């Protein structure tokens, strides 16, 4: 009775404090039973952390065994993930990320935040996936209607020790994910990100002994301003950052990178690389409240949990069986071999380009009408001919082995023309950038010399000084207009200025483009299945005169 009375009083105090401080919500506090076993980690709370698992499903089997071994040595374990678990391999992408959550539940994660790839299938799908999560999800810096989309903080209490977590997810998600799928979300950047992190650190410091930032920010140069180390350098009171995103292996101030010349201070930041090559460990003494150990543990050779491994292997076997199976047939040879696909229109090039337009116009809302949508994909990305007969996913993976995704760039007619002129500069000689196209008819006049200007930045290819060789004869049956805006469906490689496509990069960098994150080979499979009914139609018996070479 006395105990109940005491509990009621403390509850009242908490409520009063919350009202007095104007605290919008009290922080979710989770009590963990303190492990009383003897051993190396006796009296310690051990945070085990992973990041960027990216569908390496079998690797999850290391975690229950590692956790058990630390518990056997007296440690109380909190298992956390710093994001990018829902995409990266077909074994998780095939379920739009849900199978990753299934595995994480089975492993017994306590906490996770969101990486950019968590949004690849859209925010609605992410919410659906995470509604099944048996672990806590926190994210402090992505907002909807002025509020963070998940809890901003969580506190774990082990004995008298309180460890507080808040989480920062990269604002780069804005440009790495199809904007149509993340509408209404606001991403916090740079100064605002530091201010938000400071407020979180201050809030947690009042209640906790150790403040940890669970971060999907990374330390890449290209992320400058939004890196974990930028947050750490511009705030006080964060005791440790558990990082992700850049796939860096780093611990105790040491960063394992190819480029050893780069010097950034990564003290108090730990990241495990990717695909569960390592598991991070941070040990905190429950009495002194000090971090007493931080390290990465290589997983190779560690014990694997049989149940988790069985779940993972079942996923792998199911997907692999599906891949090897015939899903379609063709009575026509689909031409994808070098040098043909790099110097002229081919029926396989048409099929792939058509599938790209089909995918985007079906799954995405574009800013232009469908008669202003075209596709351009580099012939060098098409790697094999499909013989007449059966088609399996192994076939499509062989044709498109790079795992490229479909991107959309909004360009002017003039920019489209520039890209095509540059990409046929040596036609009829083969070049990887040679365009396979959909939605337009073009003519390349090889009797005229290419008017080469200066090299594109960071490129070995030259911009055209003037348009001499290419004419765009029509776009979806309409006259071509240099001043109109066209949506060019391409692959993420060309969108980023790969091969001869600097004109696309210019648009992309100016914010006039996005990556759908939809893999090209998956799109090809879906197009053949759903649009063509599993049989390559007569439309693709031969070329159609989309590209005339004079
Ligand atoms: Zn990431």
Short mmCIF file of C-alpha atoms and ligand atoms in Angstrom, two decimals:
data_model
loop_
_atom_site.label_atom_id
_atom_site.label_comp_id
_atom_site.label_asym_id
_atom_site.label_seq_id
_atom_site.Cartn_x
_atom_site.Cartn_y
_atom_site.Cartn_z
CA UNK A 1 0.00 0.00 0.00
CA UNK A 2 2.81 2.34 0.96
CA UNK A 3 4.53 1.49 -2.30
CA UNK A 4 1.41 2.23 -4.31
CA UNK A 5 1.06 5.57 -2.53
CA UNK A 6 4.68 6.43 -3.36
CA UNK A 7 4.15 5.50 -6.99
CA UNK A 8 1.06 7.69 -7.16
CA UNK A 9 2.95 10.63 -5.66
CA UNK A 10 5.83 10.28 -8.12
CA UNK A 11 3.37 10.03 -10.97
CA UNK A 12 1.77 13.26 -9.80
CA UNK A 13 5.15 14.96 -9.58
CA UNK A 14 6.00 13.88 -13.10
CA UNK A 15 2.67 15.22 -14.34
CA UNK A 16 3.17 18.52 -12.49
CA UNK A 17 6.70 18.92 -13.78
CA UNK A 18 5.52 18.25 -17.30
CA UNK A 19 2.89 20.96 -16.91
CA UNK A 20 5.28 23.41 -15.24
CA UNK A 21 8.04 23.04 -17.79
CA UNK A 22 5.51 23.25 -20.60
CA UNK A 23 6.94 19.97 -21.80
CA UNK A 24 4.77 19.04 -24.79
CA UNK A 25 5.27 15.38 -24.07
CA UNK A 26 7.16 13.48 -21.45
CA UNK A 27 10.00 11.47 -22.91
CA UNK A 28 9.29 7.81 -23.40
CA UNK A 29 11.33 6.04 -20.70
CA UNK A 30 11.97 2.34 -20.95
CA UNK A 31 13.21 0.41 -17.97
CA UNK A 32 15.64 -2.41 -18.66
CA UNK A 33 16.25 -5.07 -16.04
CA UNK A 34 19.84 -4.72 -14.82
CA UNK A 35 21.81 -7.87 -15.57
CA UNK A 36 23.33 -9.28 -12.38
CA UNK A 37 25.58 -11.89 -14.02
CA UNK A 38 29.33 -11.80 -13.41
CA UNK A 39 31.90 -11.26 -16.14
CA UNK A 40 33.70 -8.73 -18.30
CA UNK A 41 30.60 -6.53 -18.71
CA UNK A 42 29.26 -6.87 -15.16
CA UNK A 43 27.70 -3.60 -14.02
CA UNK A 44 27.74 -2.18 -17.54
CA UNK A 45 25.15 -1.22 -20.08
CA UNK A 46 26.30 -2.26 -23.52
CA UNK A 47 24.88 -0.57 -26.61
CA UNK A 48 25.27 -2.77 -29.66
CA UNK A 49 24.71 -0.89 -32.89
CA UNK A 50 24.37 -1.52 -36.60
CA UNK A 51 23.86 0.75 -39.63
CA UNK A 52 23.31 0.50 -43.38
CA UNK A 53 22.52 -3.23 -43.31
CA UNK A 54 21.00 -2.75 -46.79
CA UNK A 55 19.34 -6.11 -47.05
CA UNK A 56 22.30 -8.29 -46.01
CA UNK A 57 19.64 -10.44 -44.38
CA UNK A 58 21.77 -13.38 -43.27
CA UNK A 59 24.01 -11.05 -41.26
CA UNK A 60 21.21 -10.40 -38.77
CA UNK A 61 21.84 -13.89 -37.40
CA UNK A 62 25.04 -12.70 -35.68
CA UNK A 63 23.18 -10.30 -33.41
CA UNK A 64 21.22 -12.58 -31.04
CA UNK A 65 24.37 -14.61 -30.37
CA UNK A 66 26.52 -11.54 -29.78
CA UNK A 67 23.87 -10.10 -27.49
CA UNK A 68 23.62 -13.38 -25.56
CA UNK A 69 27.37 -13.60 -25.12
CA UNK A 70 27.54 -10.06 -23.68
CA UNK A 71 24.61 -10.83 -21.39
CA UNK A 72 26.40 -13.98 -20.25
CA UNK A 73 29.29 -11.68 -19.29
CA UNK A 74 27.09 -9.44 -17.17
CA UNK A 75 26.18 -6.67 -19.62
CA UNK A 76 22.70 -5.23 -20.06
CA UNK A 77 22.30 -4.86 -23.82
CA UNK A 78 20.50 -2.18 -25.84
CA UNK A 79 20.46 -3.04 -29.54
CA UNK A 80 20.06 -0.11 -31.93
CA UNK A 81 20.22 0.58 -35.68
CA UNK A 82 21.18 3.86 -37.38
CA UNK A 83 19.15 3.42 -40.56
CA UNK A 84 19.09 2.11 -44.15
CA UNK A 85 17.61 -1.32 -43.57
CA UNK A 86 14.64 -1.33 -45.96
CA UNK A 87 16.48 -1.26 -49.30
CA UNK A 88 19.75 -2.33 -50.84
CA UNK A 89 19.16 -5.91 -51.85
CA UNK A 90 16.30 -7.68 -53.60
CA UNK A 91 15.78 -9.71 -50.41
CA UNK A 92 14.30 -6.69 -48.66
CA UNK A 93 13.24 -4.53 -51.61
CA UNK A 94 10.95 -7.25 -52.94
CA UNK A 95 8.76 -6.73 -49.84
CA UNK A 96 9.24 -2.93 -50.00
CA UNK A 97 11.27 -3.19 -46.82
CA UNK A 98 8.85 -5.13 -44.68
CA UNK A 99 11.03 -8.25 -44.49
CA UNK A 100 13.80 -6.17 -42.89
CA UNK A 101 11.42 -5.19 -40.10
CA UNK A 102 10.38 -8.84 -39.68
CA UNK A 103 14.02 -9.81 -39.20
CA UNK A 104 14.74 -6.92 -36.88
CA UNK A 105 11.79 -7.97 -34.72
CA UNK A 106 13.07 -11.52 -34.59
CA UNK A 107 16.56 -10.34 -33.67
CA UNK A 108 15.15 -8.22 -30.85
CA UNK A 109 16.18 -4.69 -31.69
CA UNK A 110 15.34 -2.08 -29.07
CA UNK A 111 15.62 1.04 -31.18
CA UNK A 112 16.11 2.29 -34.73
CA UNK A 113 16.11 5.54 -36.64
CA UNK A 114 15.44 6.27 -40.31
CA UNK A 115 17.96 6.34 -43.12
CA UNK A 116 17.25 7.93 -46.49
CA UNK A 117 16.54 4.50 -47.95
CA UNK A 118 13.71 4.00 -45.48
CA UNK A 119 11.80 6.46 -47.71
CA UNK A 120 12.54 4.71 -51.02
CA UNK A 121 9.09 3.20 -51.21
CA UNK A 122 7.43 6.33 -49.84
CA UNK A 123 6.48 7.59 -46.42
CA UNK A 124 3.17 5.72 -46.43
CA UNK A 125 4.92 2.38 -47.03
CA UNK A 126 7.48 3.23 -44.34
CA UNK A 127 4.72 3.91 -41.84
CA UNK A 128 3.12 0.64 -42.79
CA UNK A 129 6.42 -1.24 -42.34
CA UNK A 130 7.16 0.39 -39.01
CA UNK A 131 3.65 -0.18 -37.69
CA UNK A 132 4.83 -3.78 -37.43
CA UNK A 133 8.05 -2.90 -35.61
CA UNK A 134 8.42 -4.30 -32.12
CA UNK A 135 11.27 -1.85 -31.49
CA UNK A 136 11.16 1.88 -30.80
CA UNK A 137 11.64 4.27 -33.69
CA UNK A 138 12.94 7.79 -33.15
CA UNK A 139 13.67 10.62 -35.54
CA UNK A 140 13.98 14.19 -34.35
CA UNK A 141 14.67 16.20 -37.49
CA UNK A 142 12.09 15.17 -40.09
CA UNK A 143 8.89 17.07 -39.54
CA UNK A 144 5.33 16.94 -40.75
CA UNK A 145 2.91 19.69 -39.80
CA UNK A 146 5.58 21.09 -37.47
CA UNK A 147 6.05 17.89 -35.49
CA UNK A 148 8.66 15.17 -35.79
CA UNK A 149 7.26 12.18 -37.69
CA UNK A 150 8.29 9.75 -34.94
CA UNK A 151 9.21 10.23 -31.29
CA UNK A 152 12.13 12.61 -30.94
CA UNK A 153 13.75 10.94 -27.95
CA UNK A 154 13.76 7.84 -25.82
CA UNK A 155 15.44 7.11 -22.50
CA UNK A 156 16.62 3.69 -21.38
CA UNK A 157 16.94 3.25 -17.64
CA UNK A 158 19.20 0.51 -16.32
CA UNK A 159 19.43 0.56 -12.53
CA UNK A 160 20.21 4.20 -11.77
CA UNK A 161 21.76 4.82 -15.19
CA UNK A 162 19.74 6.77 -17.72
CA UNK A 163 20.84 6.76 -21.35
CA UNK A 164 19.01 9.22 -23.57
CA UNK A 165 18.81 8.94 -27.35
CA UNK A 166 17.70 11.40 -29.98
CA UNK A 167 18.06 10.80 -33.71
CA UNK A 168 19.08 12.75 -36.79
CA UNK A 169 18.35 11.56 -40.30
CA UNK A 170 20.09 12.99 -43.35
CA UNK A 171 18.37 15.88 -45.14
CA UNK A 172 19.84 14.42 -48.33
CA UNK A 173 16.74 12.27 -48.46
CA UNK A 174 15.12 15.23 -50.24
CA UNK A 175 17.23 14.68 -53.34
CA UNK A 176 17.77 10.94 -53.06
CA UNK A 177 14.10 10.02 -52.97
CA UNK A 178 11.26 10.70 -55.38
CA UNK A 179 9.78 13.93 -53.98
CA UNK A 180 6.27 12.73 -54.81
CA UNK A 181 6.62 9.97 -52.22
CA UNK A 182 7.70 12.24 -49.38
CA UNK A 183 5.35 15.16 -49.88
CA UNK A 184 4.70 17.24 -46.81
CA UNK A 185 7.88 16.19 -45.01
CA UNK A 186 10.28 18.90 -43.92
CA UNK A 187 13.97 18.07 -43.52
CA UNK A 188 16.18 20.05 -41.17
CA UNK A 189 19.51 21.25 -42.51
CA UNK A 190 22.79 22.78 -41.36
CA UNK A 191 22.29 25.66 -38.84
CA UNK A 192 18.74 24.54 -38.15
CA UNK A 193 19.97 20.99 -37.68
CA UNK A 194 22.60 22.13 -35.16
CA UNK A 195 20.03 24.18 -33.26
CA UNK A 196 17.64 21.25 -33.17
CA UNK A 197 20.39 18.90 -32.01
CA UNK A 198 21.40 21.37 -29.31
CA UNK A 199 17.84 21.61 -28.04
CA UNK A 200 17.56 17.81 -27.95
CA UNK A 201 20.91 17.46 -26.16
CA UNK A 202 19.87 20.08 -23.59
CA UNK A 203 16.51 18.45 -23.04
CA UNK A 204 18.05 15.01 -22.55
CA UNK A 205 20.95 16.27 -20.41
CA UNK A 206 18.41 17.41 -17.81
CA UNK A 207 17.12 13.88 -17.43
CA UNK A 208 19.98 11.58 -18.46
CA UNK A 209 23.52 10.63 -17.55
CA UNK A 210 24.61 9.91 -21.10
CA UNK A 211 23.27 11.62 -24.24
CA UNK A 212 23.59 9.72 -27.49
CA UNK A 213 22.79 10.95 -30.96
CA UNK A 214 21.64 8.12 -33.22
CA UNK A 215 22.58 9.55 -36.58
CA UNK A 216 22.06 8.73 -40.21
CA UNK A 217 24.24 11.61 -41.38
CA UNK A 218 27.64 10.12 -42.12
CA UNK A 219 30.98 11.82 -42.67
CA UNK A 220 31.23 12.02 -46.48
CA UNK A 221 32.72 15.19 -47.98
CA UNK A 222 29.70 15.59 -50.21
CA UNK A 223 27.53 15.80 -47.09
CA UNK A 224 29.51 18.73 -45.66
CA UNK A 225 27.39 20.86 -43.37
CA UNK A 226 25.03 17.99 -42.66
CA UNK A 227 27.53 15.43 -41.37
CA UNK A 228 27.54 13.89 -37.93
CA UNK A 229 30.84 15.62 -37.26
CA UNK A 230 29.33 18.98 -38.26
CA UNK A 231 26.59 18.46 -35.69
CA UNK A 232 29.13 17.43 -33.07
CA UNK A 233 31.35 20.42 -33.87
CA UNK A 234 28.48 22.89 -33.58
CA UNK A 235 26.84 21.65 -30.40
CA UNK A 236 27.72 20.81 -26.82
CA UNK A 237 26.46 18.05 -24.58
CA UNK A 238 26.30 15.13 -27.01
CA UNK A 239 28.37 12.40 -25.39
CA UNK A 240 28.50 10.05 -28.34
CA UNK A 241 27.28 9.71 -31.93
CA UNK A 242 26.24 6.36 -33.34
CA UNK A 243 26.49 7.11 -37.03
CA UNK A 244 25.46 5.68 -40.38
CA UNK A 245 24.96 6.66 -44.05
CA UNK A 246 28.56 7.01 -45.25
CA UNK A 247 29.32 3.28 -44.80
CA UNK A 248 32.48 4.28 -42.96
CA UNK A 249 34.21 2.00 -40.51
CA UNK A 250 35.27 4.24 -37.66
CA UNK A 251 35.90 3.97 -33.99
CA UNK A 252 37.96 5.74 -31.35
CA UNK A 253 38.83 8.64 -33.60
CA UNK A 254 40.08 6.41 -36.37
CA UNK A 255 38.44 6.23 -39.71
CA UNK A 256 39.15 3.41 -42.11
CA UNK A 257 39.03 4.98 -45.58
CA UNK A 258 40.76 4.51 -48.88
CA UNK A 259 41.65 8.19 -48.94
CA UNK A 260 43.96 8.38 -45.94
CA UNK A 261 44.88 11.99 -46.70
CA UNK A 262 41.54 13.25 -45.49
CA UNK A 263 41.68 14.25 -41.84
CA UNK A 264 38.48 14.77 -39.90
CA UNK A 265 38.07 14.39 -36.18
CA UNK A 266 35.80 11.45 -35.60
CA UNK A 267 36.33 11.23 -31.85
CA UNK A 268 33.15 10.08 -30.12
CA UNK A 269 31.64 8.99 -33.43
CA UNK A 270 31.34 5.34 -34.25
CA UNK A 271 30.08 3.70 -37.44
CA UNK A 272 30.26 0.08 -38.50
CA UNK A 273 30.56 0.29 -42.30
CA UNK A 274 27.78 -1.59 -44.04
CA UNK A 275 26.04 -4.97 -44.47
CA UNK A 276 26.82 -6.07 -40.93
CA UNK A 277 30.54 -6.49 -41.58
CA UNK A 278 30.90 -5.13 -38.04
CA UNK A 279 28.74 -4.53 -35.02
CA UNK A 280 29.52 -1.48 -32.90
CA UNK A 281 29.82 -1.74 -29.14
CA UNK A 282 29.66 1.04 -26.55
CA UNK A 283 29.92 0.07 -22.88
CA UNK A 284 28.76 2.41 -20.12
CA UNK A 285 29.48 1.82 -16.44
CA UNK A 286 26.14 1.79 -14.62
CA UNK A 287 27.61 3.42 -11.48
CA UNK A 288 30.15 5.96 -12.78
CA UNK A 289 27.90 6.69 -15.83
CA UNK A 290 31.02 6.90 -17.97
CA UNK A 291 31.55 5.37 -21.38
CA UNK A 292 34.29 2.84 -20.68
CA UNK A 293 34.65 1.19 -24.05
CA UNK A 294 33.80 1.78 -27.72
CA UNK A 295 34.80 -0.50 -30.55
CA UNK A 296 33.74 -2.28 -33.71
CA UNK A 297 33.52 -6.05 -33.63
CA UNK A 298 34.04 -7.84 -36.96
CA UNK A 299 31.26 -10.36 -37.50
CA UNK A 300 33.17 -12.77 -39.71
CA UNK A 301 33.48 -16.10 -37.96
CA UNK A 302 31.10 -15.21 -35.12
CA UNK A 303 28.32 -17.58 -34.09
CA UNK A 304 25.04 -17.28 -35.99
CA UNK A 305 21.60 -17.76 -34.50
CA UNK A 306 19.94 -20.72 -36.19
CA UNK A 307 16.38 -19.35 -36.12
CA UNK A 308 17.26 -15.94 -37.56
CA UNK A 309 19.51 -17.57 -40.13
CA UNK A 310 16.66 -19.89 -41.13
CA UNK A 311 14.30 -16.93 -41.63
CA UNK A 312 16.91 -15.13 -43.73
CA UNK A 313 17.78 -18.18 -45.80
CA UNK A 314 14.11 -18.79 -46.45
CA UNK A 315 13.76 -15.26 -47.83
CA UNK A 316 16.87 -15.76 -49.98
CA UNK A 317 15.72 -19.14 -51.31
CA UNK A 318 12.25 -17.85 -52.16
CA UNK A 319 13.58 -14.85 -54.02
CA UNK A 320 16.30 -16.82 -55.80
CA UNK A 321 13.79 -19.44 -56.92
CA UNK A 322 11.65 -16.70 -58.36
CA UNK A 323 14.64 -15.18 -60.15
CA UNK A 324 15.60 -18.36 -61.94
CA UNK A 325 12.05 -19.07 -63.04
CA UNK A 326 10.79 -18.16 -66.49
CA UNK A 327 8.36 -15.25 -66.32
CA UNK A 328 8.17 -14.40 -70.00
CA UNK A 329 9.11 -15.51 -73.48
CA UNK A 330 10.29 -13.84 -76.66
CA UNK A 331 10.21 -15.10 -80.21
CA UNK A 332 12.49 -12.27 -81.27
CA UNK A 333 16.16 -11.83 -80.55
CA UNK A 334 16.49 -8.64 -78.49
CA UNK A 335 19.71 -6.94 -79.49
CA UNK A 336 21.92 -5.63 -76.71
CA UNK A 337 25.42 -6.43 -77.81
CA UNK A 338 28.37 -4.14 -78.26
CA UNK A 339 28.93 -2.25 -80.51
CA UNK A 340 25.41 -2.25 -81.98
CA UNK A 341 23.60 -0.97 -78.89
CA UNK A 342 26.20 1.82 -78.65
CA UNK A 343 25.83 3.07 -82.20
CA UNK A 344 22.23 2.60 -83.33
CA UNK A 345 18.66 2.05 -82.20
CA UNK A 346 17.98 -1.55 -81.11
CA UNK A 347 14.76 -3.34 -80.23
CA UNK A 348 16.09 -4.12 -76.74
CA UNK A 349 17.00 -0.45 -76.27
CA UNK A 350 13.43 0.48 -77.24
CA UNK A 351 11.97 -2.11 -74.86
CA UNK A 352 14.03 -0.85 -71.93
CA UNK A 353 13.39 2.84 -72.69
CA UNK A 354 9.65 2.16 -73.04
CA UNK A 355 9.61 0.32 -69.71
CA UNK A 356 11.21 3.36 -68.07
CA UNK A 357 8.54 5.74 -69.38
CA UNK A 358 5.83 3.24 -68.42
CA UNK A 359 7.16 2.96 -64.88
CA UNK A 360 7.37 6.69 -64.26
CA UNK A 361 4.08 7.64 -65.87
CA UNK A 362 2.33 4.89 -63.89
CA UNK A 363 3.92 5.31 -60.50
CA UNK A 364 4.76 8.98 -60.26
CA UNK A 365 3.01 12.28 -60.66
CA UNK A 366 5.05 14.39 -63.05
CA UNK A 367 5.10 18.13 -63.51
CA UNK A 368 4.52 17.84 -67.26
CA UNK A 369 1.88 16.15 -69.38
CA UNK A 370 2.60 12.64 -70.62
CA UNK A 371 3.19 13.91 -74.18
CA UNK A 372 6.22 15.77 -72.79
CA UNK A 373 7.78 12.65 -71.27
CA UNK A 374 10.66 10.95 -73.06
CA UNK A 375 13.28 8.38 -72.06
CA UNK A 376 17.00 8.42 -72.74
CA UNK A 377 19.22 5.63 -71.46
CA UNK A 378 22.85 5.01 -72.33
CA UNK A 379 23.55 2.07 -74.63
CA UNK A 380 26.61 1.26 -72.55
CA UNK A 381 24.34 0.30 -69.66
CA UNK A 382 22.75 -2.48 -71.73
CA UNK A 383 25.07 -5.44 -71.45
CA UNK A 384 23.68 -8.46 -73.27
CA UNK A 385 21.48 -9.72 -76.06
CA UNK A 386 18.40 -11.77 -75.16
CA UNK A 387 18.08 -14.83 -77.37
CA UNK A 388 14.67 -16.04 -78.51
CA UNK A 389 13.10 -18.26 -75.86
CA UNK A 390 12.56 -18.03 -72.12
CA UNK A 391 13.18 -14.90 -70.05
CA UNK A 392 13.95 -15.10 -66.33
CA UNK A 393 15.05 -12.48 -63.86
CA UNK A 394 18.53 -13.83 -64.32
CA UNK A 395 18.17 -12.70 -67.96
CA UNK A 396 17.10 -9.18 -67.01
CA UNK A 397 19.85 -8.98 -64.37
CA UNK A 398 22.37 -9.97 -67.06
CA UNK A 399 21.08 -7.31 -69.45
CA UNK A 400 21.00 -4.64 -66.72
CA UNK A 401 23.54 -5.75 -64.11
CA UNK A 402 24.40 -2.41 -62.56
CA UNK A 403 21.48 -2.00 -60.21
CA UNK A 404 20.83 1.44 -61.66
CA UNK A 405 17.65 3.16 -60.68
CA UNK A 406 15.29 5.26 -62.74
CA UNK A 407 15.65 9.03 -62.44
CA UNK A 408 13.68 11.90 -63.89
CA UNK A 409 15.18 15.21 -65.00
CA UNK A 410 13.17 18.19 -66.09
CA UNK A 411 15.05 19.85 -68.93
CA UNK A 412 14.29 22.37 -71.61
CA UNK A 413 14.08 21.23 -75.20
CA UNK A 414 17.42 22.93 -75.79
CA UNK A 415 19.05 20.95 -72.98
CA UNK A 416 17.59 17.70 -74.30
CA UNK A 417 18.97 18.51 -77.73
CA UNK A 418 22.38 19.32 -76.23
CA UNK A 419 22.47 15.98 -74.41
CA UNK A 420 21.59 14.07 -77.58
CA UNK A 421 24.12 16.01 -79.67
CA UNK A 422 26.86 15.28 -77.12
CA UNK A 423 25.89 11.63 -76.83
CA UNK A 424 26.11 10.95 -80.56
CA UNK A 425 29.25 13.03 -81.12
CA UNK A 426 31.14 10.11 -82.68
CA UNK A 427 28.25 8.13 -84.19
CA UNK A 428 28.49 5.82 -86.15
CA UNK A 429 31.48 4.88 -83.99
CA UNK A 430 30.30 3.17 -80.81
CA UNK A 431 30.18 5.12 -77.57
CA UNK A 432 28.72 4.11 -74.19
CA UNK A 433 26.63 7.25 -74.03
CA UNK A 434 24.76 6.50 -77.25
CA UNK A 435 21.08 7.10 -76.48
CA UNK A 436 18.44 4.41 -76.60
CA UNK A 437 15.22 6.37 -76.53
CA UNK A 438 11.47 6.38 -76.09
CA UNK A 439 8.82 8.98 -76.83
CA UNK A 440 10.62 10.78 -79.66
CA UNK A 441 12.12 10.47 -83.11
CA UNK A 442 15.52 11.90 -83.82
CA UNK A 443 17.93 12.11 -86.73
CA UNK A 444 21.71 12.10 -86.45
CA UNK A 445 23.53 13.51 -89.46
CA UNK A 446 26.94 11.86 -89.41
CA UNK A 447 28.06 13.66 -92.56
CA UNK A 448 28.55 16.81 -90.48
CA UNK A 449 31.45 17.17 -88.04
CA UNK A 450 30.67 17.44 -84.31
CA UNK A 451 31.28 21.03 -83.17
CA UNK A 452 33.32 20.21 -80.07
CA UNK A 453 33.60 22.93 -77.43
CA UNK A 454 35.39 22.71 -74.12
CA UNK A 455 35.29 19.67 -71.90
CA UNK A 456 32.37 19.32 -69.53
CA UNK A 457 33.43 19.79 -65.87
CA UNK A 458 34.76 16.54 -64.41
CA UNK A 459 34.34 14.85 -67.77
CA UNK A 460 36.40 13.65 -70.65
CA UNK A 461 33.64 14.55 -73.10
CA UNK A 462 33.19 17.88 -74.82
CA UNK A 463 30.12 20.06 -74.86
CA UNK A 464 28.82 20.95 -78.32
CA UNK A 465 29.54 24.55 -79.32
CA UNK A 466 26.56 24.40 -81.60
CA UNK A 467 23.94 21.84 -82.55
CA UNK A 468 24.99 20.53 -85.95
CA UNK A 469 24.14 16.85 -86.13
CA UNK A 470 20.98 16.06 -84.20
CA UNK A 471 17.42 17.07 -84.91
CA UNK A 472 14.49 16.04 -82.76
CA UNK A 473 11.85 15.33 -85.38
CA UNK A 474 8.92 14.83 -83.03
CA UNK A 475 8.07 14.20 -79.38
CA UNK A 476 5.16 11.82 -78.82
CA UNK A 477 3.69 12.84 -82.17
CA UNK A 478 3.99 16.58 -81.42
CA UNK A 479 6.48 19.06 -82.86
CA UNK A 480 9.62 19.50 -80.78
CA UNK A 481 9.89 22.81 -78.90
CA UNK A 482 13.31 24.03 -77.69
CA UNK A 483 11.69 26.21 -75.05
CA UNK A 484 9.28 23.62 -73.65
CA UNK A 485 10.01 21.65 -70.48
CA UNK A 486 10.36 17.92 -70.96
CA UNK A 487 10.58 15.20 -68.35
CA UNK A 488 13.47 12.97 -69.37
CA UNK A 489 13.29 9.55 -67.79
CA UNK A 490 16.81 8.24 -67.53
CA UNK A 491 18.93 6.19 -65.15
CA UNK A 492 20.61 7.56 -62.06
CA UNK A 493 24.00 7.30 -63.76
CA UNK A 494 23.10 9.59 -66.68
CA UNK A 495 21.08 11.85 -64.38
CA UNK A 496 24.28 12.42 -62.43
CA UNK A 497 26.16 13.40 -65.59
CA UNK A 498 27.53 9.97 -66.42
CA UNK A 499 28.94 9.39 -69.91
CA UNK A 500 28.04 12.37 -72.11
CA UNK A 501 25.05 13.55 -70.09
CA UNK A 502 26.36 16.62 -68.30
CA UNK A 503 23.31 18.55 -69.53
CA UNK A 504 21.17 16.27 -67.36
CA UNK A 505 23.42 16.77 -64.35
CA UNK A 506 23.05 20.53 -64.69
CA UNK A 507 19.29 20.19 -64.41
CA UNK A 508 19.54 17.63 -61.63
CA UNK A 509 21.93 19.78 -59.60
CA UNK A 510 19.62 22.76 -60.01
CA UNK A 511 16.95 20.72 -58.26
CA UNK A 512 15.07 19.86 -61.46
CA UNK A 513 15.23 16.12 -61.05
CA UNK A 514 14.78 13.20 -58.75
CA UNK A 515 15.71 9.57 -58.37
CA UNK A 516 12.72 7.24 -58.16
CA UNK A 517 14.87 4.53 -56.51
CA UNK A 518 13.05 2.04 -58.73
CA UNK A 519 15.61 -0.42 -60.13
CA UNK A 520 15.72 -0.55 -63.94
CA UNK A 521 15.75 -4.33 -64.11
CA UNK A 522 12.71 -4.60 -61.85
CA UNK A 523 10.92 -2.14 -64.08
CA UNK A 524 11.78 -4.17 -67.15
CA UNK A 525 10.37 -7.30 -65.48
CA UNK A 526 7.18 -5.48 -64.49
CA UNK A 527 6.72 -3.94 -67.92
CA UNK A 528 7.08 -7.31 -69.66
CA UNK A 529 4.78 -8.96 -67.11
CA UNK A 530 2.05 -6.42 -66.64
CA UNK A 531 2.08 -4.35 -69.83
CA UNK A 532 3.11 -6.96 -72.38
CA UNK A 533 1.44 -9.90 -70.65
CA UNK A 534 4.59 -11.99 -70.34
CA UNK A 535 5.30 -12.18 -74.07
CA UNK A 536 7.50 -9.80 -76.07
CA UNK A 537 5.10 -8.32 -78.60
CA UNK A 538 5.58 -7.66 -82.31
CA UNK A 539 6.26 -4.00 -81.50
CA UNK A 540 9.73 -5.19 -80.52
CA UNK A 541 10.29 -7.54 -83.46
CA UNK A 542 12.59 -4.95 -84.97
CA UNK A 543 13.58 -1.33 -84.63
CA UNK A 544 10.92 1.31 -85.25
CA UNK A 545 12.82 4.19 -86.82
CA UNK A 546 13.13 6.16 -83.60
CA UNK A 547 16.72 7.04 -84.50
CA UNK A 548 17.59 7.77 -88.11
CA UNK A 549 21.28 7.85 -88.87
CA UNK A 550 22.23 9.70 -92.03
ZN1 LIG B 1 21.99 6.35 -46.11
#
